[in-house]
XYZ file of C-alpha atoms in Angstrom:
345
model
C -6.537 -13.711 12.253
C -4.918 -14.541 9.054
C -0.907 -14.474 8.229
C -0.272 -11.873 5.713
C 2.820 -10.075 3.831
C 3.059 -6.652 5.715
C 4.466 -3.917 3.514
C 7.320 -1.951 5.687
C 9.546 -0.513 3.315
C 9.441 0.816 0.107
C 12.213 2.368 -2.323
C 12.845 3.511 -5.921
C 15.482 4.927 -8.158
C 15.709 6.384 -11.423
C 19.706 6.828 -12.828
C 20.503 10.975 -13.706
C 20.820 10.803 -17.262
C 17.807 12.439 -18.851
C 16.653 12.177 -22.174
C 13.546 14.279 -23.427
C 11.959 14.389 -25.894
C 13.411 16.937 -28.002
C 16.445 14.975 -27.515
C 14.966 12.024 -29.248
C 13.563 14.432 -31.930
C 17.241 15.506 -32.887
C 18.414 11.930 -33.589
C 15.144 10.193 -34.649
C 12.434 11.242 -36.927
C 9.760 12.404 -34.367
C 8.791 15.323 -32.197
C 7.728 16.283 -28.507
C 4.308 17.157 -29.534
C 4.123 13.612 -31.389
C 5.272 11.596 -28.410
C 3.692 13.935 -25.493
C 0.334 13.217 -27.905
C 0.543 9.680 -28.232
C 1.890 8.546 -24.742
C 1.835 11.252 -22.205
C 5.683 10.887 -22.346
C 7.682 14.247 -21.573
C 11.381 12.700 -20.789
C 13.147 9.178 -19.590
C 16.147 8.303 -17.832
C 18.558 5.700 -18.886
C 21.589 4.528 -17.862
C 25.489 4.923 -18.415
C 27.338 2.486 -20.618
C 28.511 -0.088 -18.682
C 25.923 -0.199 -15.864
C 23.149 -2.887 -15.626
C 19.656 -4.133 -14.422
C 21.615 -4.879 -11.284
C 23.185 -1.389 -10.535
C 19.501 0.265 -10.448
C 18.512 -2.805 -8.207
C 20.821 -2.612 -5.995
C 20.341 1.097 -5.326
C 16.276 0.336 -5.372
C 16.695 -1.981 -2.804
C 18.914 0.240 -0.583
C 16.575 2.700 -0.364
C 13.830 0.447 0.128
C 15.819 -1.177 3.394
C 16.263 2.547 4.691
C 12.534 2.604 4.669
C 11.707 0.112 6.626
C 14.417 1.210 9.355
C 12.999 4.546 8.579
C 9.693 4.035 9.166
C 10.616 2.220 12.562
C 10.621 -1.749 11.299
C 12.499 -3.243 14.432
C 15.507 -5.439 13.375
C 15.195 -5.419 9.490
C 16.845 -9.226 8.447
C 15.774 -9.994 4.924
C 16.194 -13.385 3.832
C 14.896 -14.166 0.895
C 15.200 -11.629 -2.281
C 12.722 -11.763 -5.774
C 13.944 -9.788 -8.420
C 11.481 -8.750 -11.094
C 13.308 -8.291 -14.539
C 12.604 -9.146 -18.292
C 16.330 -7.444 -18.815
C 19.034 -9.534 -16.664
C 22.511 -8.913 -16.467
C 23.145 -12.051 -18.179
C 21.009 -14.668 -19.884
C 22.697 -17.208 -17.141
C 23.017 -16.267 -14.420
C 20.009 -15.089 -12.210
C 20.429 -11.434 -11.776
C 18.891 -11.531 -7.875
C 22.055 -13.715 -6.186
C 24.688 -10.670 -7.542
C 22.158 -7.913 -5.753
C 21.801 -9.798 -2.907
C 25.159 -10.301 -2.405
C 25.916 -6.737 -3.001
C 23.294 -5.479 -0.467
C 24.754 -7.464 2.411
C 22.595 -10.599 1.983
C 25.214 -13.340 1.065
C 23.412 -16.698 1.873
C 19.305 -15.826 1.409
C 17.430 -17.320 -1.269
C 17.124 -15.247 -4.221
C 15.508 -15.808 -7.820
C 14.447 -13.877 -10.623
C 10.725 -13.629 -11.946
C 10.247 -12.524 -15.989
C 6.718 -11.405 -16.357
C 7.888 -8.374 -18.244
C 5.474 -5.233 -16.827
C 3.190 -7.469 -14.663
C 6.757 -8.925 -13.048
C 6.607 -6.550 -10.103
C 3.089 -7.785 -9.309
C 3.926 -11.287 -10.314
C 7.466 -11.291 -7.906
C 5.048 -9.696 -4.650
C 2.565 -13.012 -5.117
C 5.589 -15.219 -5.051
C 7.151 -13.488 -1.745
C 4.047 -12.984 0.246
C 3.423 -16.318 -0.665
C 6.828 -17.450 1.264
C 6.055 -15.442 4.026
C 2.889 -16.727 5.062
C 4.074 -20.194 4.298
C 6.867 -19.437 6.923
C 9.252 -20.174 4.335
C 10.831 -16.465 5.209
C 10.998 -13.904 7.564
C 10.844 -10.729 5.732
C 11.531 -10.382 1.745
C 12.794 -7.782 -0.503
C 11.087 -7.540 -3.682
C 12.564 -5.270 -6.562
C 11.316 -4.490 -10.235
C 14.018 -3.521 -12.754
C 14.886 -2.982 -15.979
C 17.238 -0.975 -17.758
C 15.038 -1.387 -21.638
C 17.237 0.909 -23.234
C 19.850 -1.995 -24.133
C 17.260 -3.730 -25.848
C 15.381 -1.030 -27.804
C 15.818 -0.551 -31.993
C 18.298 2.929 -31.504
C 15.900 3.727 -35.013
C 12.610 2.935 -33.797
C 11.212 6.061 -32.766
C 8.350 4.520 -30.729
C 9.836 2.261 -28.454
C 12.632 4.458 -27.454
C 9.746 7.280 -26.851
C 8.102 5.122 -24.682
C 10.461 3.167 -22.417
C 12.981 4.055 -19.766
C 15.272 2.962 -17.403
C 14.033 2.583 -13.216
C 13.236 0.080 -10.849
C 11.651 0.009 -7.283
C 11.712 -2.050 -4.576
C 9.273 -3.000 -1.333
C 10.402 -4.602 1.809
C 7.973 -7.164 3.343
C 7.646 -9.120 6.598
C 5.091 -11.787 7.982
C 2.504 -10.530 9.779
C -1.237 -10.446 10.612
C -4.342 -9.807 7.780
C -5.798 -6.923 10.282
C -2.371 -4.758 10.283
C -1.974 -1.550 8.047
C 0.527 -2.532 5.055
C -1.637 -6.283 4.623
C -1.222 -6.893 1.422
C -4.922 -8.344 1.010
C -5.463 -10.599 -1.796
C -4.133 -10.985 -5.830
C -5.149 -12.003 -9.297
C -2.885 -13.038 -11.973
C -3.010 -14.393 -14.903
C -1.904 -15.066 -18.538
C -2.272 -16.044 -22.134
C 0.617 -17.288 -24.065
C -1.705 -17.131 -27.482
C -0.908 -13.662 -27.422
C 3.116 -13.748 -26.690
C 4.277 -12.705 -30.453
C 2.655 -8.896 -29.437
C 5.339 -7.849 -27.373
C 8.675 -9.989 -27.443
C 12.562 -10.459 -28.477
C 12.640 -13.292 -31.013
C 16.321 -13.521 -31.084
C 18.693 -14.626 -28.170
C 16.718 -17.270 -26.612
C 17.091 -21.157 -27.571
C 14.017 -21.130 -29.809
C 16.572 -18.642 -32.469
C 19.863 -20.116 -30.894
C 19.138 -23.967 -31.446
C 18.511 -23.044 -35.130
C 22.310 -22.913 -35.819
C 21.399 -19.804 -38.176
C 22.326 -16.183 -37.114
C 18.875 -14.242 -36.369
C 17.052 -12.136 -38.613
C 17.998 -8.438 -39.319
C 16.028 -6.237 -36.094
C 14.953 -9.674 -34.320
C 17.998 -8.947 -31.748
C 15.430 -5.657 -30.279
C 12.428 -4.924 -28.469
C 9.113 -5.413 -30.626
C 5.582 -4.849 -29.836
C 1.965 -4.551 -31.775
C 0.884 -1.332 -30.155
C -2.664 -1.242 -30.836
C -3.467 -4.953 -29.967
C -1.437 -4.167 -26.926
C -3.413 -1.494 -25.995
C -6.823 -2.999 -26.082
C -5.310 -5.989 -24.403
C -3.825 -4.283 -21.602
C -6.715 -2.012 -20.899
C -9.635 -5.148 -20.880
C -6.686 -6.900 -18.919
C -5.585 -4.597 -16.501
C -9.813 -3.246 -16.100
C -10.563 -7.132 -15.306
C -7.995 -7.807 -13.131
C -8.224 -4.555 -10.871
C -12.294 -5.232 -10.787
C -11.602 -8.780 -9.945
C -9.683 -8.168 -7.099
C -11.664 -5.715 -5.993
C -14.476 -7.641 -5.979
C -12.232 -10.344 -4.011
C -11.837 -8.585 -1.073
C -15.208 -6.372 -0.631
C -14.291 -3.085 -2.489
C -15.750 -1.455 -5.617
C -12.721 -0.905 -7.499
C -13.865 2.523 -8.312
C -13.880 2.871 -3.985
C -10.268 2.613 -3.928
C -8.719 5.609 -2.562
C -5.692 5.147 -5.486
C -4.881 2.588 -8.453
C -1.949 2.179 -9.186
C -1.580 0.982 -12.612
C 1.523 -0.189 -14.831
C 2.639 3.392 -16.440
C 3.230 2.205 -20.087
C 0.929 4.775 -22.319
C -1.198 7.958 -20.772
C -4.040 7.101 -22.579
C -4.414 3.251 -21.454
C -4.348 4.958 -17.937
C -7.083 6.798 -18.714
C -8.915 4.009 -20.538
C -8.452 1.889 -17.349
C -10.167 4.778 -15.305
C -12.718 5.013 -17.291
C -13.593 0.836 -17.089
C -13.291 1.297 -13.472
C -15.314 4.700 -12.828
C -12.127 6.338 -11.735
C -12.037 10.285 -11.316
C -7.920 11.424 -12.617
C -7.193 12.289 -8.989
C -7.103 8.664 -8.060
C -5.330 7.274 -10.480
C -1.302 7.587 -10.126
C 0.813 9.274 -12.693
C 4.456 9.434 -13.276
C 5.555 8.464 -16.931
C 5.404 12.199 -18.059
C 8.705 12.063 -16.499
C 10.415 8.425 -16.428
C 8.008 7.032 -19.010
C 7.681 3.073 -19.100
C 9.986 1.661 -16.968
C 8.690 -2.619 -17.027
C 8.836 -4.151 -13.828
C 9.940 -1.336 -12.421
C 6.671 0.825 -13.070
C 4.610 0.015 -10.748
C 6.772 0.634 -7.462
C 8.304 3.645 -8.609
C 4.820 5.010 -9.260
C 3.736 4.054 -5.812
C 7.586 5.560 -4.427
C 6.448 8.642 -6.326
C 3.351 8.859 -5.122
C 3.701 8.352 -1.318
C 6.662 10.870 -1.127
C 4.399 13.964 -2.742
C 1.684 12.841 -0.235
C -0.588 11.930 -2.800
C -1.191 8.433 -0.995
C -1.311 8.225 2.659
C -1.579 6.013 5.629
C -4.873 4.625 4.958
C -5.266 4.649 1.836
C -7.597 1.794 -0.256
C -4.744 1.007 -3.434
C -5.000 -1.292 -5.968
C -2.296 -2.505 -7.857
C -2.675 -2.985 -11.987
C -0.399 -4.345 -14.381
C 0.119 -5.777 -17.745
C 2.972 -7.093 -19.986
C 4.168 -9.297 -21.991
C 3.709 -13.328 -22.349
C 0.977 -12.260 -22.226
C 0.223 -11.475 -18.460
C -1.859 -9.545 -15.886
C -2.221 -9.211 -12.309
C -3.600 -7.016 -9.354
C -2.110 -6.510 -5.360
C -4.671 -4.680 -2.770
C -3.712 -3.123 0.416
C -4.426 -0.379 2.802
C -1.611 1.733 2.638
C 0.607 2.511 6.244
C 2.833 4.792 7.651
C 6.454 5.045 5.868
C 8.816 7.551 5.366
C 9.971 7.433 1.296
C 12.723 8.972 -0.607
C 11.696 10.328 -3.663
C 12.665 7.983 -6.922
C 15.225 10.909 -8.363
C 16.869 11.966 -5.147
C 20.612 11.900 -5.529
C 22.359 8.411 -3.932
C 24.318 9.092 -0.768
């Protein structure tokens, strides 16, 4: 048999402060039926001034570590930790060292992977990659991002749509035939398209210019409607592909799993794939689009209301910017899962 990544633990956290949308409505010119409309979005959490991408990592990761001892993973040793995050703590450097160090694991390898909402997918590759190299043991993979330091405080539609999260999975070596396999991938990108969704100012494209950047080019942007056909052809292709890869239908998958960035792409997606609403995964009503965190808090979300379970068929589905894509498949095993907004101990 095979050497596979073996999903064992799995984690997520959201930070308490809430804002809904009537919230947004009384600073920005908008409303809840506008936003609920055109995303599916009902609130978002965000964090405190002065916290960071790392502080929800950390606390992702934690949780994702009691998991796997949880869930009866005998002698949990991590060494080796991928961070998924288009929102470090610093431009230099590498967020992933600072969490390791923080969750015990002074000494492991530990990197950061910017694929903005397909980095989740993007940073499990990489890992499972390691592991059935033998380059590591077991691996901790996180998505993060805390978007709401880089969002336009004026632009009601990107601070509508994204929030602050991340999620985390713990992974060991293992065999293809075990439950928790993660079973094959497909990535993929397109840099022709990275203009659609992007910061043009802080990088050394603006900074070698010598020139201060241009009024707004300091925040988030994105084309939203390009976006959303790209995302749903993108995200419909890659699931499909996969699914094709290792002997499913795609619309035979017990749950998808799809990058939560806009209701109605979700549903789009579905509809590509011949997906009824019950298996397709839902959570950005309440912590709306959350980047590289999306996808594993989904999945946290999902297995702690029982609506996946040992034995599940999932496929994994995201899309971001850069542009990029990819797809995970596994059969989902036995874990025990805190839910993403349970207090921290």
């Amino acid at each position: 048999m095979s050497r596979a990544a073996i999903v064992c633990g799995l984690g997520a956290w959201v930070p308490p402060t809430v804002v809904t949308n009537h919230e947004l409505a009384e600073r920005l010119e908008t409303s809840d039926e506008w936003i609920r409309t055109r995303t599916g979005i009902e609130q978002r959490h965000v964090i405190k001034p002065g916290e960071a991408t790392s502080d929800l990592a950390v606390e992702a990761g934690r949780r994702a570590l009691e998991s796997a001892r949880a869930s009866g993973e005998d002698g949990v040793d991590v060494d080796l930790v991928v961070l998924a995050t288009s929102t470090p703590d610093h431009p230099c450097p590498a967020t992933a060292p600072d969490v390791a160090q923080r969750l015990g694991l002074v000494g492991v390898p530990a990197f950061d992977v910017a694929a903005v909402c397909t980095g989740f997918v993007y940073a499990l590759a990489v890992a499972a990659s390691m592991l059935t190299a033998g380059t590591a043991r077991q691996a901790l993979v996180i998505g993060a991002d805390a978007f709401s330091t880089i969002l336009d405080p004026h632009d009601r539609t990107t601070r509508a749509i994204f929030g602050d999260g991340a999620g985390a999975m713990v992974l060991r070596a293992g065999e293809a035939d075990e439950p928790g396999a993660l079973l094959g991938f497909d990535l993929g990108s397109d840099g022709t398209g990275a203009g659609m969704i992007t910061v043009r100012a802080g990088g050394s494209r603006q900074r070698s210019t010598g020139t201060p950047a241009s009024e707004g080019d300091q925040w988030f942007s994105m084309e939203g409607r390009a976006v959303f056909t790209e995302a749903v052809l993108n995200m419909s292709n890659s699931a499909q592909s996969l699914a094709d890869q290792v002997g499913w239908s795609a619309a035979g998958a017990d749950r998808v799993v799809a990058h939560q960035a806009n209701v109605r792409i979700l549903r789009a997606v579905g509809e590509q794939l011949g997906l009824s609403a019950e298996q397709i995964v839902i959570n950005l009503d309440r912590v709306g689009n959350t980047v590289a965190g999306s996808i594993p808090l989904a999945l946290a979300d999902a297995v702690a209301s029982g609506g996946i379970r040992p034995g599940h068929r999932v496929l994994l589905t995201g899309f971001g910017g850069g542009l990029t894509w990819g797809s995970a498949a596994l059969m989902w095993p036995e874990l025990t899962v805190t839910p993403p907004n349970a207090p921290t101990l």
